[in-house]
Amino acid sequence: MPTRSLPATFMRGGTSNGLVIHRHHLPSDVEKWQPILSSAMGSPDPFGRQLDGMGSGISSTSKVCVVSKSTRSDADVDYTFVQVGIKDGSLDLAGNCGNMSSAIGPWAYNEGLLKFGGEGGRRTVSVRVFNTNTGKIILASFEVDGEGFVGEGTYALDGVPGTGSRITLEFLDPSGAKTGRGALPTGKGVDVVKLNDGSSIEATLSDVANPGVFVRAEDLGVEGDINPAKMEEQPELMARLEAIRQKGAELMGLDPTTQTIPKIAIISRPTEKDDESVNVVVRALSMQQPHKAVPLTLALNLGAASRVKGTLPAQVARSLEGQSVTVAHPTGKLEVGGVFGEDGAIKSALLHRTARVLMKGDVFYSVKE
């Protein structure tokens, strides 16, 4: 198999990292991306390590972002998110990654895809990012100076060591991001999900920023703050969660075999062990792996669902005040905000991230002739 290469930037976005690539450096036919991107990330890898590529064997670090200047009147850049299957090398373009979304504006600015007038000193700019996976606009605001994106700053992000400059992401009109059926695709705050083994469980099926399935920890017989490693040690629990996720997908009108959406999360009410600012506790799965933090779009979904009367998140959430919801995850907490109209419709979902350029150059891949 001959080895080839293409220009790429390796970036951290929020609590994820991955490759960011110019659209014109990839084949025009998306179907031809698979052997290139999977090889670059080190997949397929039956050992699950991605030792032969840029990935590191977990879903939050097996990601690729493809970006181009937009031809849309309402956007500056177009961005396609690609989740690379670790063991099978499959490409999943079904949903978006909120964490890597924070890297898109800074990368596009550094690459010269964006032009802003004004002074050349340190200042904040806003970029309209069109996510092709969900068909939604994300407004990204971040700091730049005469040399490009300013990554240094004082904003601390749980799950990421050190500090960086704050990036604000505002997901505009996020409801129905994938189903097109609004925030509650089934029209219910709570659905009874019936499983093939004859059992059933209550779940909230919500589609804000990305689709999600939310179930109560107590209904699964687990502690709400269960350690992700402990979850992996319970194959029956993991299998049950995947079965619930797939049935939830069917009820939402989604393909149950697609791993990236909907994601499933275990939610619970905070206890005396949690910070007083925490409103809801979550343990999330991504690609059938317990997440070390929480997928960003799922956190946005959870925050919005906590504000919708009758949902499970609203039932377990503690003392909600103002427009923001603080979510506790395995490595800290995350505050997500939302703007609601008088009719209760979700106008936007907002949160803060940091990002950093880790490396820039050529990424090598192998293809079969």
Short mmCIF file of C-alpha atoms in Angstrom, two decimals:
data_model
loop_
_atom_site.label_atom_id
_atom_site.label_comp_id
_atom_site.label_asym_id
_atom_site.label_seq_id
_atom_site.Cartn_x
_atom_site.Cartn_y
_atom_site.Cartn_z
CA MET A 1 0.00 0.00 0.00
CA PRO A 2 1.59 3.32 -1.03
CA THR A 3 1.93 6.05 1.59
CA ARG A 4 0.64 9.52 0.79
CA SER A 5 0.07 12.70 2.76
CA LEU A 6 -2.05 15.83 2.93
CA PRO A 7 -1.78 19.10 4.91
CA ALA A 8 -3.58 19.07 8.25
CA THR A 9 -3.66 20.77 11.64
CA PHE A 10 -3.90 18.78 14.85
CA MET A 11 -6.01 20.75 17.35
CA ARG A 12 -7.63 20.45 20.71
CA GLY A 13 -11.15 21.78 20.85
CA GLY A 14 -12.70 21.75 24.34
CA THR A 15 -12.21 18.26 25.78
CA SER A 16 -11.61 16.63 22.38
CA ASN A 17 -8.86 16.70 19.80
CA GLY A 18 -8.53 15.76 16.16
CA LEU A 19 -7.41 16.71 12.68
CA VAL A 20 -8.67 19.83 10.90
CA ILE A 21 -8.37 19.71 7.11
CA HIS A 22 -9.17 22.00 4.18
CA ARG A 23 -12.05 20.62 2.13
CA HIS A 24 -10.10 21.07 -1.12
CA HIS A 25 -7.37 18.72 0.10
CA LEU A 26 -9.83 15.82 0.11
CA PRO A 27 -11.63 14.18 -2.85
CA SER A 28 -14.79 15.97 -3.98
CA ASP A 29 -16.65 12.68 -3.51
CA VAL A 30 -17.24 12.20 0.24
CA GLU A 31 -17.44 8.43 -0.29
CA LYS A 32 -13.72 8.46 -1.07
CA TRP A 33 -12.77 9.99 2.27
CA GLN A 34 -12.95 6.75 4.24
CA PRO A 35 -9.59 5.11 3.37
CA ILE A 36 -7.78 8.44 3.77
CA LEU A 37 -9.21 9.60 7.08
CA SER A 38 -9.38 6.20 8.73
CA SER A 39 -5.74 5.49 7.92
CA ALA A 40 -4.66 8.94 9.09
CA MET A 41 -6.32 8.31 12.47
CA GLY A 42 -4.88 4.77 12.78
CA SER A 43 -8.02 2.76 12.05
CA PRO A 44 -9.15 0.08 11.67
CA ASP A 45 -7.39 -1.21 14.76
CA PRO A 46 -8.68 -4.46 16.32
CA PHE A 47 -6.65 -3.65 19.44
CA GLY A 48 -8.52 -0.35 19.89
CA ARG A 49 -5.38 1.77 20.35
CA GLN A 50 -5.00 3.57 16.99
CA LEU A 51 -1.27 3.18 17.56
CA ASP A 52 -0.55 3.58 13.84
CA GLY A 53 -2.23 6.98 13.47
CA MET A 54 -3.20 10.25 15.11
CA GLY A 55 -6.03 8.85 17.24
CA SER A 56 -5.55 7.53 20.75
CA GLY A 57 -8.19 4.85 21.11
CA ILE A 58 -11.10 6.81 22.60
CA SER A 59 -14.04 8.42 20.84
CA SER A 60 -13.18 11.98 21.94
CA THR A 61 -9.79 11.79 20.19
CA SER A 62 -10.80 9.99 16.98
CA LYS A 63 -12.19 12.99 15.14
CA VAL A 64 -11.72 14.90 11.90
CA CYS A 65 -13.08 18.32 10.93
CA VAL A 66 -13.32 19.32 7.27
CA VAL A 67 -13.65 23.05 6.64
CA SER A 68 -14.12 25.36 3.65
CA LYS A 69 -15.08 28.95 2.97
CA SER A 70 -18.87 29.11 2.76
CA THR A 71 -20.90 30.18 -0.25
CA ARG A 72 -23.95 30.71 1.96
CA SER A 73 -25.11 34.25 2.68
CA ASP A 74 -25.65 33.43 6.37
CA ALA A 75 -22.30 31.76 7.07
CA ASP A 76 -18.57 32.45 6.82
CA VAL A 77 -17.31 28.86 6.78
CA ASP A 78 -18.79 25.39 6.27
CA TYR A 79 -17.73 22.62 8.63
CA THR A 80 -18.27 18.87 8.41
CA PHE A 81 -17.56 16.73 11.43
CA VAL A 82 -16.34 13.15 10.97
CA GLN A 83 -16.24 10.56 13.75
CA VAL A 84 -13.78 7.80 12.87
CA GLY A 85 -14.58 4.30 14.11
CA ILE A 86 -11.65 3.08 16.19
CA LYS A 87 -11.84 -0.65 15.55
CA ASP A 88 -13.59 -0.72 12.15
CA GLY A 89 -12.40 2.53 10.53
CA SER A 90 -15.92 3.57 9.55
CA LEU A 91 -16.73 7.24 9.05
CA ASP A 92 -19.82 8.60 10.80
CA LEU A 93 -21.07 11.99 9.57
CA ALA A 94 -24.47 11.82 11.25
CA GLY A 95 -23.95 14.35 14.05
CA ASN A 96 -21.83 17.27 15.15
CA CYS A 97 -19.15 17.55 17.85
CA GLY A 98 -19.62 20.62 20.00
CA ASN A 99 -16.12 20.45 21.46
CA MET A 100 -14.36 20.40 18.09
CA SER A 101 -16.74 23.15 16.91
CA SER A 102 -14.74 25.50 19.14
CA ALA A 103 -11.63 24.92 17.01
CA ILE A 104 -13.23 25.78 13.66
CA GLY A 105 -13.35 29.58 13.88
CA PRO A 106 -9.79 29.95 15.21
CA TRP A 107 -8.45 27.52 12.60
CA ALA A 108 -10.27 29.28 9.75
CA TYR A 109 -8.92 32.63 10.92
CA ASN A 110 -5.36 31.30 11.05
CA GLU A 111 -5.74 29.79 7.58
CA GLY A 112 -6.85 33.07 6.02
CA LEU A 113 -10.42 32.00 5.28
CA LEU A 114 -11.78 34.96 7.26
CA LYS A 115 -11.20 38.64 6.74
CA PHE A 116 -12.02 41.28 9.33
CA GLY A 117 -11.41 45.00 9.22
CA GLY A 118 -10.39 47.15 12.17
CA GLU A 119 -7.27 47.44 14.22
CA GLY A 120 -4.60 44.79 14.22
CA GLY A 121 -4.35 44.56 18.01
CA ARG A 122 -5.94 42.01 20.30
CA ARG A 123 -9.69 41.96 19.82
CA THR A 124 -12.72 39.67 19.70
CA VAL A 125 -14.19 38.53 16.39
CA SER A 126 -17.33 36.52 15.64
CA VAL A 127 -17.59 33.86 12.94
CA ARG A 128 -20.71 32.20 11.54
CA VAL A 129 -20.00 28.47 11.21
CA PHE A 130 -22.43 26.34 9.21
CA ASN A 131 -22.36 22.75 10.41
CA THR A 132 -23.25 20.52 7.47
CA ASN A 133 -24.04 17.52 9.70
CA THR A 134 -26.97 19.23 11.41
CA GLY A 135 -27.74 22.07 9.00
CA LYS A 136 -27.38 24.59 11.85
CA ILE A 137 -25.42 27.81 12.37
CA ILE A 138 -22.98 28.20 15.26
CA LEU A 139 -21.79 31.70 16.15
CA ALA A 140 -18.22 31.45 17.46
CA SER A 141 -16.57 34.42 19.19
CA PHE A 142 -12.86 34.38 20.09
CA GLU A 143 -9.80 36.57 20.46
CA VAL A 144 -7.28 37.35 17.72
CA ASP A 145 -4.35 39.68 17.27
CA GLY A 146 -2.15 40.68 14.36
CA GLU A 147 -0.66 37.18 14.15
CA GLY A 148 -3.84 35.10 14.41
CA PHE A 149 -5.94 33.30 17.02
CA VAL A 150 -4.88 34.05 20.58
CA GLY A 151 -4.91 30.78 22.50
CA GLU A 152 -3.41 32.04 25.73
CA GLY A 153 -5.75 33.28 28.44
CA THR A 154 -7.10 32.80 31.94
CA TYR A 155 -10.24 30.74 31.28
CA ALA A 156 -10.17 27.32 32.97
CA LEU A 157 -12.11 24.39 31.50
CA ASP A 158 -12.81 21.31 33.62
CA GLY A 159 -11.17 18.26 32.08
CA VAL A 160 -8.42 20.31 30.41
CA PRO A 161 -5.17 21.19 32.25
CA GLY A 162 -4.13 24.82 32.41
CA THR A 163 -6.03 27.80 31.03
CA GLY A 164 -6.69 29.42 27.65
CA SER A 165 -8.57 32.25 26.01
CA ARG A 166 -12.33 31.86 26.19
CA ILE A 167 -14.25 30.85 23.07
CA THR A 168 -17.99 31.44 23.16
CA LEU A 169 -20.20 29.18 21.06
CA GLU A 170 -23.82 30.09 20.42
CA PHE A 171 -25.84 27.37 18.71
CA LEU A 172 -28.63 29.21 16.91
CA ASP A 173 -32.11 27.66 16.64
CA PRO A 174 -30.76 24.31 17.90
CA SER A 175 -34.03 22.39 18.16
CA GLY A 176 -34.65 19.54 15.74
CA ALA A 177 -31.00 19.54 14.71
CA LYS A 178 -31.20 16.06 13.22
CA THR A 179 -34.81 14.85 13.38
CA GLY A 180 -36.42 18.05 12.14
CA ARG A 181 -39.21 17.43 14.66
CA GLY A 182 -38.37 20.07 17.25
CA ALA A 183 -36.90 19.68 20.73
CA LEU A 184 -39.11 16.66 21.57
CA PRO A 185 -39.36 14.54 18.40
CA THR A 186 -42.04 12.24 19.81
CA GLY A 187 -44.05 15.12 21.23
CA LYS A 188 -43.66 13.72 24.75
CA GLY A 189 -41.56 14.80 27.70
CA VAL A 190 -41.22 11.16 28.75
CA ASP A 191 -41.48 8.03 26.58
CA VAL A 192 -41.72 4.45 27.76
CA VAL A 193 -39.03 2.59 25.83
CA LYS A 194 -39.85 -1.10 25.42
CA LEU A 195 -36.86 -3.41 24.99
CA ASN A 196 -36.59 -6.77 23.23
CA ASP A 197 -36.17 -8.62 26.54
CA GLY A 198 -39.68 -7.56 27.54
CA SER A 199 -38.58 -4.87 30.01
CA SER A 200 -39.21 -1.16 29.65
CA ILE A 201 -37.77 2.08 30.98
CA GLU A 202 -38.77 5.73 30.97
CA ALA A 203 -36.63 8.04 28.84
CA THR A 204 -36.65 11.57 27.53
CA LEU A 205 -35.88 11.74 23.82
CA SER A 206 -34.64 15.23 23.03
CA ASP A 207 -33.14 16.82 19.92
CA VAL A 208 -31.31 20.05 20.71
CA ALA A 209 -27.88 20.60 19.07
CA ASN A 210 -27.68 16.78 18.69
CA PRO A 211 -30.20 14.07 19.61
CA GLY A 212 -29.97 12.51 23.06
CA VAL A 213 -31.63 9.79 25.14
CA PHE A 214 -31.81 10.55 28.88
CA VAL A 215 -32.57 7.90 31.52
CA ARG A 216 -32.55 8.10 35.32
CA ALA A 217 -29.72 6.39 37.19
CA GLU A 218 -32.15 5.00 39.77
CA ASP A 219 -34.16 3.26 37.03
CA LEU A 220 -30.97 1.45 36.00
CA GLY A 221 -30.04 0.54 39.55
CA VAL A 222 -26.77 2.50 39.53
CA GLU A 223 -25.39 5.50 41.39
CA GLY A 224 -25.70 8.75 39.49
CA ASP A 225 -22.01 9.55 39.99
CA ILE A 226 -20.76 6.11 38.91
CA ASN A 227 -17.16 6.15 37.68
CA PRO A 228 -16.83 5.60 33.90
CA ALA A 229 -14.36 2.76 34.50
CA LYS A 230 -16.91 1.03 36.75
CA MET A 231 -19.47 1.28 33.97
CA GLU A 232 -17.15 -0.53 31.57
CA GLU A 233 -16.75 -3.30 34.13
CA GLN A 234 -20.50 -4.02 33.90
CA PRO A 235 -21.19 -5.56 30.46
CA GLU A 236 -24.87 -6.09 31.27
CA LEU A 237 -25.29 -2.39 32.05
CA MET A 238 -23.43 -1.37 28.89
CA ALA A 239 -25.53 -3.73 26.76
CA ARG A 240 -28.75 -2.43 28.31
CA LEU A 241 -27.77 1.19 27.67
CA GLU A 242 -27.02 0.40 24.03
CA ALA A 243 -30.38 -1.40 23.70
CA ILE A 244 -32.16 1.65 25.16
CA ARG A 245 -30.23 3.98 22.87
CA GLN A 246 -31.18 1.98 19.78
CA LYS A 247 -34.86 1.79 20.69
CA GLY A 248 -34.82 5.51 21.46
CA ALA A 249 -33.32 6.15 18.04
CA GLU A 250 -36.16 4.24 16.39
CA LEU A 251 -38.76 6.28 18.27
CA MET A 252 -37.02 9.47 17.10
CA GLY A 253 -37.03 8.29 13.50
CA LEU A 254 -33.25 7.80 13.43
CA ASP A 255 -31.10 4.89 12.30
CA PRO A 256 -30.41 2.79 15.43
CA THR A 257 -27.19 1.39 13.95
CA THR A 258 -25.61 4.85 13.71
CA GLN A 259 -23.37 5.15 16.75
CA THR A 260 -22.85 8.91 16.97
CA ILE A 261 -26.53 9.83 17.32
CA PRO A 262 -28.46 9.72 19.45
CA LYS A 263 -26.11 9.58 22.40
CA ILE A 264 -27.36 8.19 25.70
CA ALA A 265 -26.85 9.67 29.15
CA ILE A 266 -27.61 8.63 32.72
CA ILE A 267 -28.91 11.56 34.75
CA SER A 268 -29.53 12.08 38.46
CA ARG A 269 -30.27 14.74 41.03
CA PRO A 270 -27.23 16.25 42.78
CA THR A 271 -26.43 15.04 46.28
CA GLU A 272 -24.66 16.62 49.24
CA LYS A 273 -21.35 15.53 47.63
CA ASP A 274 -21.92 17.91 44.70
CA ASP A 275 -21.14 21.59 44.58
CA GLU A 276 -24.15 23.76 45.42
CA SER A 277 -24.01 25.28 41.93
CA VAL A 278 -24.64 21.91 40.25
CA ASN A 279 -28.16 21.42 38.87
CA VAL A 280 -27.93 17.95 37.36
CA VAL A 281 -25.43 15.06 37.33
CA VAL A 282 -24.70 13.19 34.10
CA ARG A 283 -22.77 10.14 32.94
CA ALA A 284 -22.68 9.90 29.17
CA LEU A 285 -21.71 7.33 26.57
CA SER A 286 -20.23 7.97 23.14
CA MET A 287 -19.67 5.20 20.59
CA GLN A 288 -20.48 2.66 23.36
CA GLN A 289 -17.71 4.06 25.55
CA PRO A 290 -18.28 5.83 28.88
CA HIS A 291 -17.24 9.44 28.34
CA LYS A 292 -14.56 10.88 30.62
CA ALA A 293 -16.43 14.22 30.63
CA VAL A 294 -19.62 14.85 28.62
CA PRO A 295 -20.10 15.38 24.86
CA LEU A 296 -20.70 19.09 24.44
CA THR A 297 -23.79 18.91 22.24
CA LEU A 298 -25.28 16.40 24.67
CA ALA A 299 -24.64 18.83 27.54
CA LEU A 300 -26.40 21.56 25.55
CA ASN A 301 -29.29 19.17 24.96
CA LEU A 302 -29.45 18.28 28.64
CA GLY A 303 -29.40 21.92 29.67
CA ALA A 304 -32.27 22.74 27.33
CA ALA A 305 -34.29 19.65 28.30
CA SER A 306 -33.90 20.59 31.98
CA ARG A 307 -35.92 23.70 31.15
CA VAL A 308 -38.75 21.83 29.44
CA LYS A 309 -41.56 20.96 31.83
CA GLY A 310 -42.36 17.27 32.08
CA THR A 311 -39.01 15.85 30.95
CA LEU A 312 -36.83 13.59 33.09
CA PRO A 313 -34.03 16.21 33.18
CA ALA A 314 -36.54 18.76 34.50
CA GLN A 315 -37.67 16.27 37.13
CA VAL A 316 -34.17 15.57 38.48
CA ALA A 317 -32.70 19.07 38.10
CA ARG A 318 -32.13 21.02 41.32
CA SER A 319 -32.98 24.70 41.92
CA LEU A 320 -32.87 26.10 38.39
CA GLU A 321 -32.50 29.86 38.29
CA GLY A 322 -31.68 32.22 35.44
CA GLN A 323 -30.93 30.97 31.94
CA SER A 324 -28.00 28.64 32.67
CA VAL A 325 -27.75 25.03 33.86
CA THR A 326 -24.65 23.59 35.54
CA VAL A 327 -23.97 19.96 34.67
CA ALA A 328 -21.64 17.78 36.77
CA HIS A 329 -19.64 15.17 34.82
CA PRO A 330 -16.80 12.78 35.80
CA THR A 331 -14.02 15.37 35.50
CA GLY A 332 -15.77 18.50 36.74
CA LYS A 333 -18.71 20.63 35.79
CA LEU A 334 -19.95 22.57 32.80
CA GLU A 335 -22.29 25.55 32.59
CA VAL A 336 -24.57 25.73 29.57
CA GLY A 337 -26.89 28.60 28.79
CA GLY A 338 -30.00 29.00 26.73
CA VAL A 339 -32.24 31.73 25.40
CA PHE A 340 -35.94 30.90 25.35
CA GLY A 341 -38.73 32.78 23.61
CA GLU A 342 -42.00 33.75 25.28
CA ASP A 343 -43.58 30.68 23.68
CA GLY A 344 -40.95 28.42 25.27
CA ALA A 345 -39.11 27.84 21.99
CA ILE A 346 -35.32 27.53 22.27
CA LYS A 347 -33.75 30.42 20.38
CA SER A 348 -30.14 29.53 21.12
CA ALA A 349 -27.87 27.45 23.35
CA LEU A 350 -24.60 28.89 24.59
CA LEU A 351 -21.42 27.78 26.30
CA HIS A 352 -17.70 28.49 26.60
CA ARG A 353 -14.66 26.44 25.53
CA THR A 354 -10.95 26.81 24.88
CA ALA A 355 -8.90 25.49 21.98
CA ARG A 356 -5.25 25.13 21.04
CA VAL A 357 -3.25 24.34 17.94
CA LEU A 358 -1.13 21.31 18.81
CA MET A 359 0.70 20.67 15.54
CA LYS A 360 0.58 21.65 11.88
CA GLY A 361 2.10 19.87 8.91
CA ASP A 362 1.39 16.80 6.77
CA VAL A 363 -0.51 13.75 7.98
CA PHE A 364 0.41 10.46 6.29
CA TYR A 365 -2.00 7.73 5.27
CA SER A 366 -1.95 4.49 3.31
CA VAL A 367 -4.40 3.48 0.59
CA LYS A 368 -4.90 0.31 -1.38
CA GLU A 369 -4.24 0.61 -5.09
#
